[in-house]
Coordinates of C-alpha atoms (C1' of nucleotides) in Angstrom, one line a residue:
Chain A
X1 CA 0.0 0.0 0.0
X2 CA 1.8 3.1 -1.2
X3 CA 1.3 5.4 1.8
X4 CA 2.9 8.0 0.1
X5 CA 6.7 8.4 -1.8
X6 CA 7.3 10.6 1.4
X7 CA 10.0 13.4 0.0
X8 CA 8.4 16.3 1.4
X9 CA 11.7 18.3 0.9
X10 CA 10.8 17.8 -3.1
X11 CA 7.3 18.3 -2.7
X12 CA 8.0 21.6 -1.2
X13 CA 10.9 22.5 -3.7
X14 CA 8.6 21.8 -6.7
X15 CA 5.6 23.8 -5.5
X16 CA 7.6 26.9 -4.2
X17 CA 8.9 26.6 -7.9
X18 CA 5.3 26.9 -9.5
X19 CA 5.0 30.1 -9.3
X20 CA 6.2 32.7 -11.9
X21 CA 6.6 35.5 -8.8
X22 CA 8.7 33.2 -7.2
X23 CA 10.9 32.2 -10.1
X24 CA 11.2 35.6 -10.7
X25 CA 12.4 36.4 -7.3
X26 CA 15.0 33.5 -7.5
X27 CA 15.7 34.6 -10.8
X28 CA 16.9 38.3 -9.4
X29 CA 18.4 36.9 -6.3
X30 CA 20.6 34.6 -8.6
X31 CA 22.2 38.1 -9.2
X32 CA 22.9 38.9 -5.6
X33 CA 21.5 39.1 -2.2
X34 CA 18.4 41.7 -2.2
X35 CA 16.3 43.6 0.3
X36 CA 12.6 42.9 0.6
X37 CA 11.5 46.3 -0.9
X38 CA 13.6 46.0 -3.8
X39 CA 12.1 42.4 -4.7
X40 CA 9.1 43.6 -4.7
X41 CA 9.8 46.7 -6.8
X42 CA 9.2 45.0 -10.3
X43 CA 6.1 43.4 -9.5
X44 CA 2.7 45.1 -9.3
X45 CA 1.3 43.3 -6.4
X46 CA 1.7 44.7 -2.6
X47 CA 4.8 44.4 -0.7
X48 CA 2.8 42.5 2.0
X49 CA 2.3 39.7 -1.1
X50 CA 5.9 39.8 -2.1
X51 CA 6.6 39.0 1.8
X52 CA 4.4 36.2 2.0
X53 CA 6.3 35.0 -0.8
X54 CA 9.4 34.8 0.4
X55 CA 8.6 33.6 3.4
X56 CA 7.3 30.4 1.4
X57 CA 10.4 30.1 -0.3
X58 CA 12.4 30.5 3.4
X59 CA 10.2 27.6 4.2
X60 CA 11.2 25.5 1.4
X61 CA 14.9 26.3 2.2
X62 CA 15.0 27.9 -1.4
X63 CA 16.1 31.5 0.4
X64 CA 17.9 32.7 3.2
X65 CA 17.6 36.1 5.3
X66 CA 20.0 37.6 7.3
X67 CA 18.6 40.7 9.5
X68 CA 20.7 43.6 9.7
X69 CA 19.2 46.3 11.8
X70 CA 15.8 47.0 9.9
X71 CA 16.8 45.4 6.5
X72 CA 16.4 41.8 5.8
X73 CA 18.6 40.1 3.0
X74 CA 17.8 37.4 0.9
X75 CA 19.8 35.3 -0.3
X76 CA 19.2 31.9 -2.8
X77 CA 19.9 28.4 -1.5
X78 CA 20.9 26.5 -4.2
X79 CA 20.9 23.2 -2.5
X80 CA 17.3 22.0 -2.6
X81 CA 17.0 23.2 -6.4
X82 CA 20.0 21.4 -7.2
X83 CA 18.4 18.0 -5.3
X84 CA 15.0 18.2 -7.2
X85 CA 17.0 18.8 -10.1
X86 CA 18.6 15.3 -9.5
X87 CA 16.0 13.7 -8.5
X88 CA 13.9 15.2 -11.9
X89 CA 16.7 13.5 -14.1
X90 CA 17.0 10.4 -12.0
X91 CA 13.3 10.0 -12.5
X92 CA 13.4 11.0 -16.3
X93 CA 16.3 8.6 -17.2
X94 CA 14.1 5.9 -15.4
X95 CA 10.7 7.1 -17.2
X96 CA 12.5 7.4 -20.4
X97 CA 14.3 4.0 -20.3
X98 CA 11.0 2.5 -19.2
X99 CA 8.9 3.6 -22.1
X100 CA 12.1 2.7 -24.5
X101 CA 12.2 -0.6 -23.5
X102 CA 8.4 -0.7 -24.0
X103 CA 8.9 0.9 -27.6
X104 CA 11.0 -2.1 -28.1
X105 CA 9.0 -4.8 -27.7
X106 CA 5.9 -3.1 -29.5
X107 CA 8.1 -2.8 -32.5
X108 CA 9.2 -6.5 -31.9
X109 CA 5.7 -7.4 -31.4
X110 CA 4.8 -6.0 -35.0
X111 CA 8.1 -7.6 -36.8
X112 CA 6.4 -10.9 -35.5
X113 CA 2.6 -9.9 -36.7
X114 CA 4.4 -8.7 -40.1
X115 CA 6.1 -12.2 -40.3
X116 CA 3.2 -14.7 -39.4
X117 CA 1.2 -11.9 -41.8
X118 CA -1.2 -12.2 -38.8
X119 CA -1.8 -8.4 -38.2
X120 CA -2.9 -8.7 -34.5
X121 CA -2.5 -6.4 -32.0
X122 CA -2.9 -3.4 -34.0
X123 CA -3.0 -0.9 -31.3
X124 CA -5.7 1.2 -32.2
X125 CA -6.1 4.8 -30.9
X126 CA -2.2 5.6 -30.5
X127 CA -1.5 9.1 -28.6
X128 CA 0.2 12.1 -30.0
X129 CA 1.1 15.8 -29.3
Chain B
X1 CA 7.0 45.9 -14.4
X2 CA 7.3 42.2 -14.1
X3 CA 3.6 41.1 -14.7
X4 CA 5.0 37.3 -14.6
X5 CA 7.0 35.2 -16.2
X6 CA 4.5 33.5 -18.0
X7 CA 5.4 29.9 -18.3
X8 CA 1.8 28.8 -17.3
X9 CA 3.3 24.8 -18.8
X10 CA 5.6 24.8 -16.3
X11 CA 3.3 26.1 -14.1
X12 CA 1.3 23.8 -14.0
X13 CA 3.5 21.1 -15.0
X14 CA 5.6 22.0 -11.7
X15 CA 2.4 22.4 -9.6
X16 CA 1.0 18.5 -10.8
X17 CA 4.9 17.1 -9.7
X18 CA 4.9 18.7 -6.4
X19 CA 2.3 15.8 -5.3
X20 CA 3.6 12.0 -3.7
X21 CA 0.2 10.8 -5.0
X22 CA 0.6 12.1 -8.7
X23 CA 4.4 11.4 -8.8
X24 CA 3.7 7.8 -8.0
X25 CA 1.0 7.5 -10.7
X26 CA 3.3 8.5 -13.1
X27 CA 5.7 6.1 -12.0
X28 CA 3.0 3.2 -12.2
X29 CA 2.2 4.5 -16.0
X30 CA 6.3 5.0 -17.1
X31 CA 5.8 1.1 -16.8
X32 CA 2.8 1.0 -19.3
X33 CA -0.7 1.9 -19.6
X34 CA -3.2 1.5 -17.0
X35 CA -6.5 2.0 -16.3
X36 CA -8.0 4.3 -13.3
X37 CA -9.1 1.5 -10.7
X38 CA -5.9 -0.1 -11.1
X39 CA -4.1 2.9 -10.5
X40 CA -5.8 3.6 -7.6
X41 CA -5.3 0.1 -6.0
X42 CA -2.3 0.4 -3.8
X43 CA -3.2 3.4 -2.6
X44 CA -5.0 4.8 0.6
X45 CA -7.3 6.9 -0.5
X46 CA -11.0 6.6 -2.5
X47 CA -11.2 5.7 -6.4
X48 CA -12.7 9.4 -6.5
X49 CA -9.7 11.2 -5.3
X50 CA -7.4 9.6 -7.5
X51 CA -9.4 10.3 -10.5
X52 CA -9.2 13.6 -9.8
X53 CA -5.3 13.4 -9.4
X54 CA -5.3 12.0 -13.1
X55 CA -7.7 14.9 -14.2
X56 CA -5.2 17.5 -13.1
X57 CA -2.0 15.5 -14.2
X58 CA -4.4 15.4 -17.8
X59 CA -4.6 19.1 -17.4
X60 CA -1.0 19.4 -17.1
X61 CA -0.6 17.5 -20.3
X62 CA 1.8 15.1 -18.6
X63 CA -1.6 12.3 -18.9
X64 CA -3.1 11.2 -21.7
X65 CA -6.5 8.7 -22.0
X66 CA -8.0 6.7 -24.3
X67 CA -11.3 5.6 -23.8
X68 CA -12.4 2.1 -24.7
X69 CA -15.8 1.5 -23.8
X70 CA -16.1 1.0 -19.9
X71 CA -12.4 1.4 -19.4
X72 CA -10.3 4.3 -19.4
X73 CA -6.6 3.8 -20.6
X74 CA -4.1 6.2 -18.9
X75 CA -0.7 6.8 -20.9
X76 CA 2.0 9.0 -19.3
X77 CA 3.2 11.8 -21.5
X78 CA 7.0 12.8 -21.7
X79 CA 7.3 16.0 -23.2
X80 CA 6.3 18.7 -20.7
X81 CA 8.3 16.8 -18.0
X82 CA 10.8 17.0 -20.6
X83 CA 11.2 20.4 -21.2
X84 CA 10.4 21.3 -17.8
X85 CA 13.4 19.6 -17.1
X86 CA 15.1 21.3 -19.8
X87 CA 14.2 24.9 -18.1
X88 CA 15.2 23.8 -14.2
X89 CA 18.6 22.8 -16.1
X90 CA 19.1 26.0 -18.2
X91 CA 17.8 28.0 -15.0
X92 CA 20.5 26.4 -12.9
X93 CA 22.7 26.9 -14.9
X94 CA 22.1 30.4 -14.9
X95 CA 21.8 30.3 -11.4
X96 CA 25.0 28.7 -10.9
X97 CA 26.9 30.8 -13.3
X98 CA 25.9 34.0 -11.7
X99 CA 26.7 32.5 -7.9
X100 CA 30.4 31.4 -9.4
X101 CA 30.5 34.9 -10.7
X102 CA 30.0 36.6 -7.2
X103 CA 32.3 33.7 -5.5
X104 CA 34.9 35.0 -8.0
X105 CA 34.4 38.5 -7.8
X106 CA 34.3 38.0 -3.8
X107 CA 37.6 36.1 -4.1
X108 CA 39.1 39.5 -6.0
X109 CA 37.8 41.6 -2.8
X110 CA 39.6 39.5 -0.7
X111 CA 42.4 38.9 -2.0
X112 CA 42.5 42.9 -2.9
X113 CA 42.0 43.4 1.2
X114 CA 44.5 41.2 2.0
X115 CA 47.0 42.7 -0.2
X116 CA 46.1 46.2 1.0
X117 CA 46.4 44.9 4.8
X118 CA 42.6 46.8 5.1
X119 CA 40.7 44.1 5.9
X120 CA 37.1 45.9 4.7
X121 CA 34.0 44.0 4.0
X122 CA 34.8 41.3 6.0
X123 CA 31.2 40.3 5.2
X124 CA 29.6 39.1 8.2
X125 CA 27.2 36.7 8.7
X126 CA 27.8 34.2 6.0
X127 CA 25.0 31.2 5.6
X128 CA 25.3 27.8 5.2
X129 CA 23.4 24.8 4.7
Chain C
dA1 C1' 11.9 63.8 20.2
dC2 C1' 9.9 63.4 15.7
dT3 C1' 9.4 61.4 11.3
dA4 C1' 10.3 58.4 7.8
dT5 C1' 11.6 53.7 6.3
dA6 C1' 11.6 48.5 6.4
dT7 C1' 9.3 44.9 7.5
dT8 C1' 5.9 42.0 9.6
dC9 C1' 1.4 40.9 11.9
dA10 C1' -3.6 40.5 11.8
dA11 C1' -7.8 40.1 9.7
dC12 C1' -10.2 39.3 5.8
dC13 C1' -11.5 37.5 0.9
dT14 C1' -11.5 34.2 -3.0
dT15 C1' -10.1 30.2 -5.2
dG16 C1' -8.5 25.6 -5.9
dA17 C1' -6.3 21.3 -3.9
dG18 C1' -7.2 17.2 -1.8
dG19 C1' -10.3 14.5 0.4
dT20 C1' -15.0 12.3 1.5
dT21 C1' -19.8 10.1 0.4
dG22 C1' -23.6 9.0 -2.5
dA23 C1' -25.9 9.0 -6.8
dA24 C1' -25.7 8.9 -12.0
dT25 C1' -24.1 7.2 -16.4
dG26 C1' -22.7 3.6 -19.6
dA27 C1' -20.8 -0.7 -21.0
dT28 C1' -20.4 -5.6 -19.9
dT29 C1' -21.8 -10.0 -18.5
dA30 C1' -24.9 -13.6 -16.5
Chain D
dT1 C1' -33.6 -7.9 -18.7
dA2 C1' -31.2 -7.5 -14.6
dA3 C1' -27.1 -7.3 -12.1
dT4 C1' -22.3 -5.8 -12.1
dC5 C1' -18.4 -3.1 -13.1
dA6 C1' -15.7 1.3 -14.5
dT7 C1' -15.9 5.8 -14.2
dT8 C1' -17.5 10.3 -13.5
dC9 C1' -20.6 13.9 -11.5
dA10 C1' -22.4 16.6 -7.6
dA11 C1' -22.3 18.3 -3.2
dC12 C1' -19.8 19.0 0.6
dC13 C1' -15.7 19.7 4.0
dT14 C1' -11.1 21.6 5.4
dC15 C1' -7.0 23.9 4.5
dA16 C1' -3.6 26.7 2.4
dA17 C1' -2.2 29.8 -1.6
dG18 C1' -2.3 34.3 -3.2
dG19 C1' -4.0 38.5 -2.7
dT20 C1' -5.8 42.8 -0.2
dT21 C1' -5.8 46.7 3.5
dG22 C1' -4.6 48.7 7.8
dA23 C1' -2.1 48.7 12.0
dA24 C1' 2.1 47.4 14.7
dT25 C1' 7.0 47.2 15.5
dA26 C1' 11.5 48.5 15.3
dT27 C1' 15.4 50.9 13.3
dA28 C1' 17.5 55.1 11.0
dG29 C1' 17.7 59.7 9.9
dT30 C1' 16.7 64.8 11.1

DNA sequence: ACTATATTCAACCTTGAGGTTGAATGATTA
DNA sequence: TAATCATTCAACCTCAAGGTTGAATATAGT
């Protein structure tokens, strides 16, 4: 009974990334620590929502603050990024060589129908996009 | 004025990952088709909650179905996990490049300071992790 | 001592995730 | 035809994301 692939560290990772604020704010601290005000500059939402943000991606250990006086600094973690990253191709090299192996033996299944000229296993209604 | 970064694939395509449930689903279907009752069979939860899982992992494009009579046939879909992939990699790499950058141009400081016997910017308060 | 600045806290709203139960729909099978 | 199986629909619950506004807190500058 799968209970659940507990990785809550990639679960948080992931959904802190799925947000294009969030990115975005990665994506400028990737350039150097920055002050809350100045994160939120760019964006067109309230400071108080640019906050809350980062505070979710403190949580998911994507950003780290350092208090200095009244100024926070933000800095990126790169660690848990990297991790997911990992675990992503880990799971993508085991996806991919899955559905390989299973485009294999369809195409070995059909150099048999084409031999015994018996045409089964057509597989109708194949997916694209 | 950073409206967002819109990437609403990844969006959503991050968003479906950041679930145990739906990660393990996909895992079940890199091995082949399935339908939804025996997808939701080793799990915990109701036939109802995991059809909803596949709904939104449909909506994500990373799920495709087939209908066949009575029976649904799930299929897992590579190619926005792919490029997703493909962005988290070029991000990092960004990321990466720009932290080496500042490690560099932090070196210079230093080693700038320590020639000049000043010993400025120690910068305090350093993280780790 | 004021005043301005940087940030959070608190309260509130709306929306959707993730789950439940029970009924409806449609295709098989006995 | 009637019963069974596969799946979704509908209604409901709870909780947190993402946003707002207004007040509180603490530090910095005048």
């Amino acid at each position: 009974m799968i209970t659940s692939t507990t990785a809550p560290r990639i679960d948080q990772t992931l959904m802190a990334l799925a947000d294009p604020t969030r990115r975005a704010i990665l994506k400028r601290l990737s350039a150097g620590e920055a002050r809350v005000t100045e994160l939120a500059r760019p964006f067109d939402i309230s400071l108080n929502a640019v906050s809350k943000h980062i505070r979710l991606l403190e949580r998911a250990h994507l950003v780290r603050r350092r208090v200095e006086g009244r100024e926070h600094f933000l800095a990126f973690n790169f660690k848990p990024l990297a991790e997911t990253i990992k675990w992503l191709e880990t799971q993508h090299a085991f996806w991919t060589a899955r559905l390989d192996a299973l485009e294999e033996l369809l195409k070995a299944e059909d150099r048999a129908a084409a031999k015994t000229l018996k045409k089964t296993h057509k597989r109708k209604g194949r997916y694209e996009d």
